[in-house]
């Protein structure tokens, strides 16, 4: 069967729900644009710049939705078309039919890879545009620099509080990075362990080709009653990863709370500056850049995921349905193949549903989330602006990083 090398992906995409990591960043982006619009929109040039960047991002999210919808469709095609045809080919001993459908599946996947690659480049360009907009805000600030001398003691206290949040965030980020490094090491150890077990289990090798997620392979080690030492080591590594994941989630929650507190302080500071006619700092635009970068990074992971799937399908084709010696042995592997395909369908359905949930969010974001651009921020009174800001903060508070947790290693 397939060579055991590089059969699995990193822990970041080791679960069929990894795509849901897109959700927090996608939901936050429009809300942060809205806050920027409220804080900076009273200055005509900045209102125009923010409007332009927001509309560009809205269109980008619309394209992202189309790519995710394609992922949903391809996952469904694998479940309803490819896998049933592979089962038929195995039962009827028709390797040519299997090769035909594997090639068709590769065509679907190659189209997704190209689309995602294009989206990564577009997010990079959009991030540069937002960065340019941020620079323009700082340039405009110079014209109101003199008024900074009138800063009140309250504003100085707010600035110090914001700086303290920055310091806390940096420390928390370093802690998360340290845990992620340890997790990467443990994940690598787990994957190497699984590869070793694969060499002694034909059924697991077949499963690894059909399901590009770690969870089913770990479960298979338990279910197939392999060597006690293998089971014990798997359990130990899985427990370590679970513990580290819990620590990471705790730090992510702490980070989220600090970010919310910081955003609230920044809004208070912005309100004080606007009362003096001073242009506030583009804090929310900087956060928009972070969201776009997060989405871009996850799309890179999505591209890598589909590239791996294409590679696995090639392996399946060449080592099972094209190699004459292995075709002759197909009858002996029939039971393992059919069981693995049934398992594969289950996990690909989960992945398809995850893509569909994220696609629905991007659809909402690309249509309804930017209606705030229809309002002229200059027409709002301080009270109305404060009311809208409070409403947005309530929405930000509802977004939890845990809606995208992909720490589970098994189902």
Coordinates of C-alpha atoms in Angstrom, one line a residue, residues 79-382:
X79 CA -18.7 11.4 -0.1
X80 CA -21.5 10.9 -2.7
X81 CA -19.5 10.2 -5.8
X82 CA -15.9 9.2 -5.4
X83 CA -16.1 6.9 -2.4
X84 CA -19.2 5.0 -3.7
X85 CA -17.4 4.5 -7.0
X86 CA -14.3 3.3 -5.3
X87 CA -16.4 0.8 -3.4
X88 CA -18.0 -0.3 -6.6
X89 CA -14.6 -0.6 -8.3
X90 CA -13.3 -2.7 -5.5
X91 CA -16.3 -5.0 -5.3
X92 CA -16.4 -5.4 -9.1
X93 CA -12.6 -5.6 -9.5
X94 CA -12.5 -2.7 -11.9
X95 CA -9.4 -0.7 -11.2
X96 CA -9.8 1.4 -14.5
X97 CA -13.1 2.8 -13.2
X98 CA -11.4 3.7 -9.9
X99 CA -8.5 5.5 -11.7
X100 CA -11.1 7.4 -13.8
X101 CA -12.9 8.8 -10.7
X102 CA -9.6 9.5 -8.9
X103 CA -8.5 11.6 -11.8
X104 CA -11.8 13.5 -11.8
X105 CA -11.5 14.1 -8.0
X106 CA -8.0 15.5 -8.6
X107 CA -9.4 17.9 -11.1
X108 CA -11.9 19.2 -8.5
X109 CA -9.2 19.6 -5.9
X110 CA -6.7 21.3 -8.3
X111 CA -9.4 24.0 -9.0
X112 CA -9.7 24.6 -5.2
X113 CA -5.9 24.9 -4.8
X114 CA -5.7 27.5 -7.5
X115 CA -8.7 29.5 -6.1
X116 CA -7.3 29.4 -2.5
X117 CA -3.9 30.5 -3.8
X118 CA -5.5 33.5 -5.5
X119 CA -7.4 34.4 -2.3
X120 CA -4.2 34.3 -0.2
X121 CA -2.6 36.8 -2.7
X122 CA -5.7 39.0 -2.5
X123 CA -5.7 39.0 1.3
X124 CA -2.1 40.0 1.2
X125 CA -2.9 43.0 -1.1
X126 CA -5.8 44.0 1.1
X127 CA -3.7 43.9 4.2
X128 CA -1.2 46.3 2.5
X129 CA -4.1 48.6 1.5
X130 CA -5.3 48.8 5.1
X131 CA -1.8 49.4 6.3
X132 CA -1.5 52.3 3.9
X133 CA -4.8 53.6 5.2
X134 CA -3.4 53.4 8.7
X135 CA -0.3 55.4 7.6
X136 CA -2.6 58.0 6.1
X137 CA -4.4 58.4 9.5
X138 CA -1.1 59.1 11.2
X139 CA -0.2 61.6 8.5
X140 CA -3.5 63.4 9.1
X141 CA -2.9 63.4 12.8
X142 CA 0.2 65.7 12.4
X143 CA -2.2 68.5 11.4
X144 CA -3.9 68.4 14.8
X145 CA -0.7 67.8 16.8
X146 CA -0.8 71.1 18.5
X147 CA -4.1 70.3 20.2
X148 CA -2.4 67.3 21.9
X149 CA -1.1 69.8 24.5
X150 CA -4.6 70.1 25.8
X151 CA -4.8 66.4 26.8
X152 CA -6.5 66.0 30.1
X153 CA -5.3 63.9 33.0
X154 CA -8.1 61.5 32.1
X155 CA -6.7 60.9 28.7
X156 CA -3.2 60.3 30.1
X157 CA -4.6 57.7 32.4
X158 CA -6.4 56.0 29.5
X159 CA -3.2 56.0 27.5
X160 CA -1.4 54.3 30.3
X161 CA -4.1 51.7 30.7
X162 CA -4.0 51.0 26.9
X163 CA -0.2 50.6 27.1
X164 CA -0.6 48.2 30.1
X165 CA -3.0 46.1 27.9
X166 CA -0.4 46.1 25.2
X167 CA 2.2 44.8 27.6
X168 CA -0.2 42.1 28.9
X169 CA -1.0 41.0 25.4
X170 CA 2.7 40.7 24.4
X171 CA 3.3 38.5 27.5
X172 CA 0.3 36.4 26.8
X173 CA 1.2 36.0 23.1
X174 CA 4.7 34.8 24.1
X175 CA 3.1 32.2 26.4
X176 CA 0.9 31.0 23.6
X177 CA 3.9 30.7 21.2
X178 CA 5.8 28.7 23.8
X179 CA 2.9 26.3 24.3
X180 CA 2.4 26.0 20.5
X181 CA 6.1 25.1 20.1
X182 CA 5.7 22.3 22.7
X183 CA 2.5 21.2 21.0
X184 CA 4.3 21.0 17.6
X185 CA 7.0 18.8 19.2
X186 CA 4.4 16.5 20.7
X187 CA 2.4 16.5 17.5
X188 CA 5.5 15.5 15.5
X189 CA 6.2 12.7 18.0
X190 CA 2.6 11.5 17.7
X191 CA 2.7 11.5 13.9
X192 CA 6.0 9.7 13.8
X193 CA 4.6 7.1 16.3
X194 CA 1.5 6.7 14.0
X195 CA 3.7 6.2 11.0
X196 CA 5.5 3.5 12.8
X197 CA 2.3 1.7 13.7
X198 CA 1.1 2.1 10.1
X199 CA 3.9 -0.1 8.9
X200 CA 2.3 -3.0 10.8
X201 CA -1.3 -2.4 10.0
X202 CA -2.6 -2.6 6.4
X203 CA -6.0 -1.3 7.4
X204 CA -4.6 1.8 9.0
X205 CA -2.5 2.5 6.0
X206 CA -5.5 2.4 3.7
X207 CA -7.4 4.7 6.2
X208 CA -4.5 7.2 6.3
X209 CA -4.7 7.6 2.5
X210 CA -8.5 8.2 2.5
X211 CA -8.7 10.4 5.6
X212 CA -6.2 13.3 6.0
X213 CA -6.9 13.8 9.7
X214 CA -5.0 12.5 12.7
X215 CA -8.1 11.7 14.8
X216 CA -9.3 8.6 12.9
X217 CA -5.8 7.1 12.9
X218 CA -5.5 7.5 16.7
X219 CA -8.9 5.9 17.1
X220 CA -7.9 3.1 14.8
X221 CA -4.9 2.3 17.1
X222 CA -7.3 1.8 20.0
X223 CA -9.9 0.0 18.0
X224 CA -7.7 -2.5 16.3
X225 CA -6.1 -3.6 19.5
X226 CA -2.5 -3.2 18.3
X227 CA 0.5 -3.8 20.5
X228 CA 0.0 -2.7 24.2
X229 CA 3.1 -0.6 24.0
X230 CA 1.7 1.2 20.9
X231 CA -1.6 1.9 22.6
X232 CA 0.0 3.1 25.8
X233 CA 2.3 5.5 23.9
X234 CA -0.6 6.8 21.8
X235 CA -2.6 7.5 24.9
X236 CA 0.3 9.3 26.6
X237 CA 1.0 11.5 23.7
X238 CA -2.7 12.2 23.2
X239 CA -3.0 13.1 26.9
X240 CA -0.1 15.5 26.6
X241 CA -1.6 17.2 23.6
X242 CA -5.0 17.5 25.3
X243 CA -3.4 19.1 28.4
X244 CA -1.4 21.5 26.3
X245 CA -4.5 22.3 24.3
X246 CA -6.4 23.2 27.4
X247 CA -3.6 25.5 28.5
X248 CA -3.6 27.2 25.1
X249 CA -7.4 27.7 25.2
X250 CA -7.1 29.3 28.6
X251 CA -4.5 31.7 27.3
X252 CA -6.6 32.4 24.2
X253 CA -9.5 33.3 26.5
X254 CA -7.3 35.5 28.6
X255 CA -6.0 37.2 25.4
X256 CA -9.6 37.7 24.2
X257 CA -10.6 39.4 27.5
X258 CA -7.5 41.7 27.3
X259 CA -8.4 42.7 23.7
X260 CA -11.9 43.5 24.6
X261 CA -10.8 45.7 27.6
X262 CA -8.2 47.4 25.4
X263 CA -10.7 48.1 22.7
X264 CA -13.1 49.7 25.2
X265 CA -10.2 51.9 26.6
X266 CA -9.2 52.9 23.1
X267 CA -12.8 54.0 22.3
X268 CA -12.9 56.1 25.5
X269 CA -9.6 57.7 24.5
X270 CA -10.8 58.2 20.9
X271 CA -14.0 60.0 22.3
X272 CA -11.8 62.3 24.4
X273 CA -9.6 63.2 21.4
X274 CA -12.6 63.8 19.1
X275 CA -14.0 66.3 21.6
X276 CA -10.7 68.3 21.2
X277 CA -10.9 67.9 17.4
X278 CA -7.8 65.6 17.5
X279 CA -7.8 62.6 15.1
X280 CA -7.8 59.4 17.2
X281 CA -5.2 56.7 16.6
X282 CA -6.2 54.0 14.0
X283 CA -6.3 51.3 16.6
X284 CA -9.2 49.3 15.1
X285 CA -7.6 49.4 11.6
X286 CA -4.5 47.8 13.1
X287 CA -6.8 45.1 14.5
X288 CA -8.4 44.7 11.0
X289 CA -5.0 44.0 9.7
X290 CA -4.5 41.3 12.3
X291 CA -7.8 39.7 11.3
X292 CA -6.9 39.7 7.6
X293 CA -3.5 38.2 8.4
X294 CA -5.2 35.4 10.4
X295 CA -7.6 34.6 7.6
X296 CA -4.7 34.6 5.1
X297 CA -2.7 32.2 7.3
X298 CA -5.7 29.8 7.6
X299 CA -6.3 29.9 3.9
X300 CA -2.6 28.9 3.4
X301 CA -3.3 25.9 5.7
X302 CA -6.4 25.2 3.6
X303 CA -4.3 25.2 0.4
X304 CA -1.7 22.8 2.0
X305 CA -4.6 20.6 3.1
X306 CA -6.0 20.2 -0.4
X307 CA -2.5 19.7 -1.8
X308 CA -2.0 16.9 0.6
X309 CA -5.4 15.4 -0.3
X310 CA -4.4 15.5 -4.0
X311 CA -1.1 13.8 -3.2
X312 CA -2.9 11.1 -1.2
X313 CA -5.3 10.4 -4.1
X314 CA -2.2 10.0 -6.4
X315 CA -0.8 7.6 -4.0
X316 CA -4.0 5.6 -3.9
X317 CA -4.2 5.5 -7.6
X318 CA -0.6 4.5 -8.4
X319 CA -0.1 2.1 -5.5
X320 CA -3.4 0.4 -5.6
X321 CA -5.3 0.7 -8.9
X322 CA -2.4 1.0 -11.4
X323 CA 0.3 -1.2 -10.0
X324 CA -0.5 -4.6 -11.5
X325 CA 0.8 -6.6 -8.6
X326 CA -1.3 -4.7 -6.1
X327 CA -4.4 -4.9 -8.3
X328 CA -4.1 -8.6 -8.1
X329 CA -4.0 -8.3 -4.3
X330 CA -7.1 -6.1 -4.3
X331 CA -9.4 -9.0 -3.3
X332 CA -7.3 -9.6 -0.1
X333 CA -7.6 -6.0 0.9
X334 CA -11.3 -5.7 0.0
X335 CA -12.6 -5.7 3.6
X336 CA -10.1 -3.2 4.8
X337 CA -10.8 -0.9 1.9
X338 CA -14.5 -0.9 2.3
X339 CA -14.3 -0.3 6.1
X340 CA -11.8 2.6 5.5
X341 CA -14.1 4.2 2.9
X342 CA -17.1 4.0 5.3
X343 CA -14.9 5.8 7.9
X344 CA -13.6 8.3 5.4
X345 CA -17.2 9.3 4.4
X346 CA -17.9 10.1 8.1
X347 CA -15.0 12.5 8.5
X348 CA -15.3 14.1 5.1
X349 CA -19.0 14.8 6.0
X350 CA -17.8 16.6 9.1
X351 CA -15.3 18.6 7.1
X352 CA -18.0 19.6 4.6
X353 CA -20.3 20.7 7.3
X354 CA -17.5 22.8 8.9
X355 CA -16.8 24.5 5.6
X356 CA -20.6 25.1 5.2
X357 CA -20.8 26.9 8.6
X358 CA -17.9 29.1 7.7
X359 CA -19.2 29.8 4.2
X360 CA -22.5 30.9 5.8
X361 CA -20.7 33.4 8.0
X362 CA -18.7 34.9 5.1
X363 CA -22.0 35.2 3.2
X364 CA -23.5 37.2 6.0
X365 CA -20.3 39.3 6.4
X366 CA -20.2 40.1 2.7
X367 CA -23.8 41.2 2.5
X368 CA -25.3 42.6 5.8
X369 CA -22.3 43.5 7.9
X370 CA -21.3 46.6 6.1
X371 CA -24.6 48.4 6.1
X372 CA -23.0 50.9 8.6
X373 CA -21.4 52.5 5.5
X374 CA -24.8 53.9 4.6
X375 CA -24.7 56.3 7.6
X376 CA -22.7 59.5 7.5
X377 CA -20.7 59.4 10.8
X378 CA -20.4 63.2 10.8
X379 CA -24.1 63.4 11.3
X380 CA -24.0 61.5 14.6
X381 CA -24.1 63.3 17.9
X382 CA -21.6 62.2 20.6

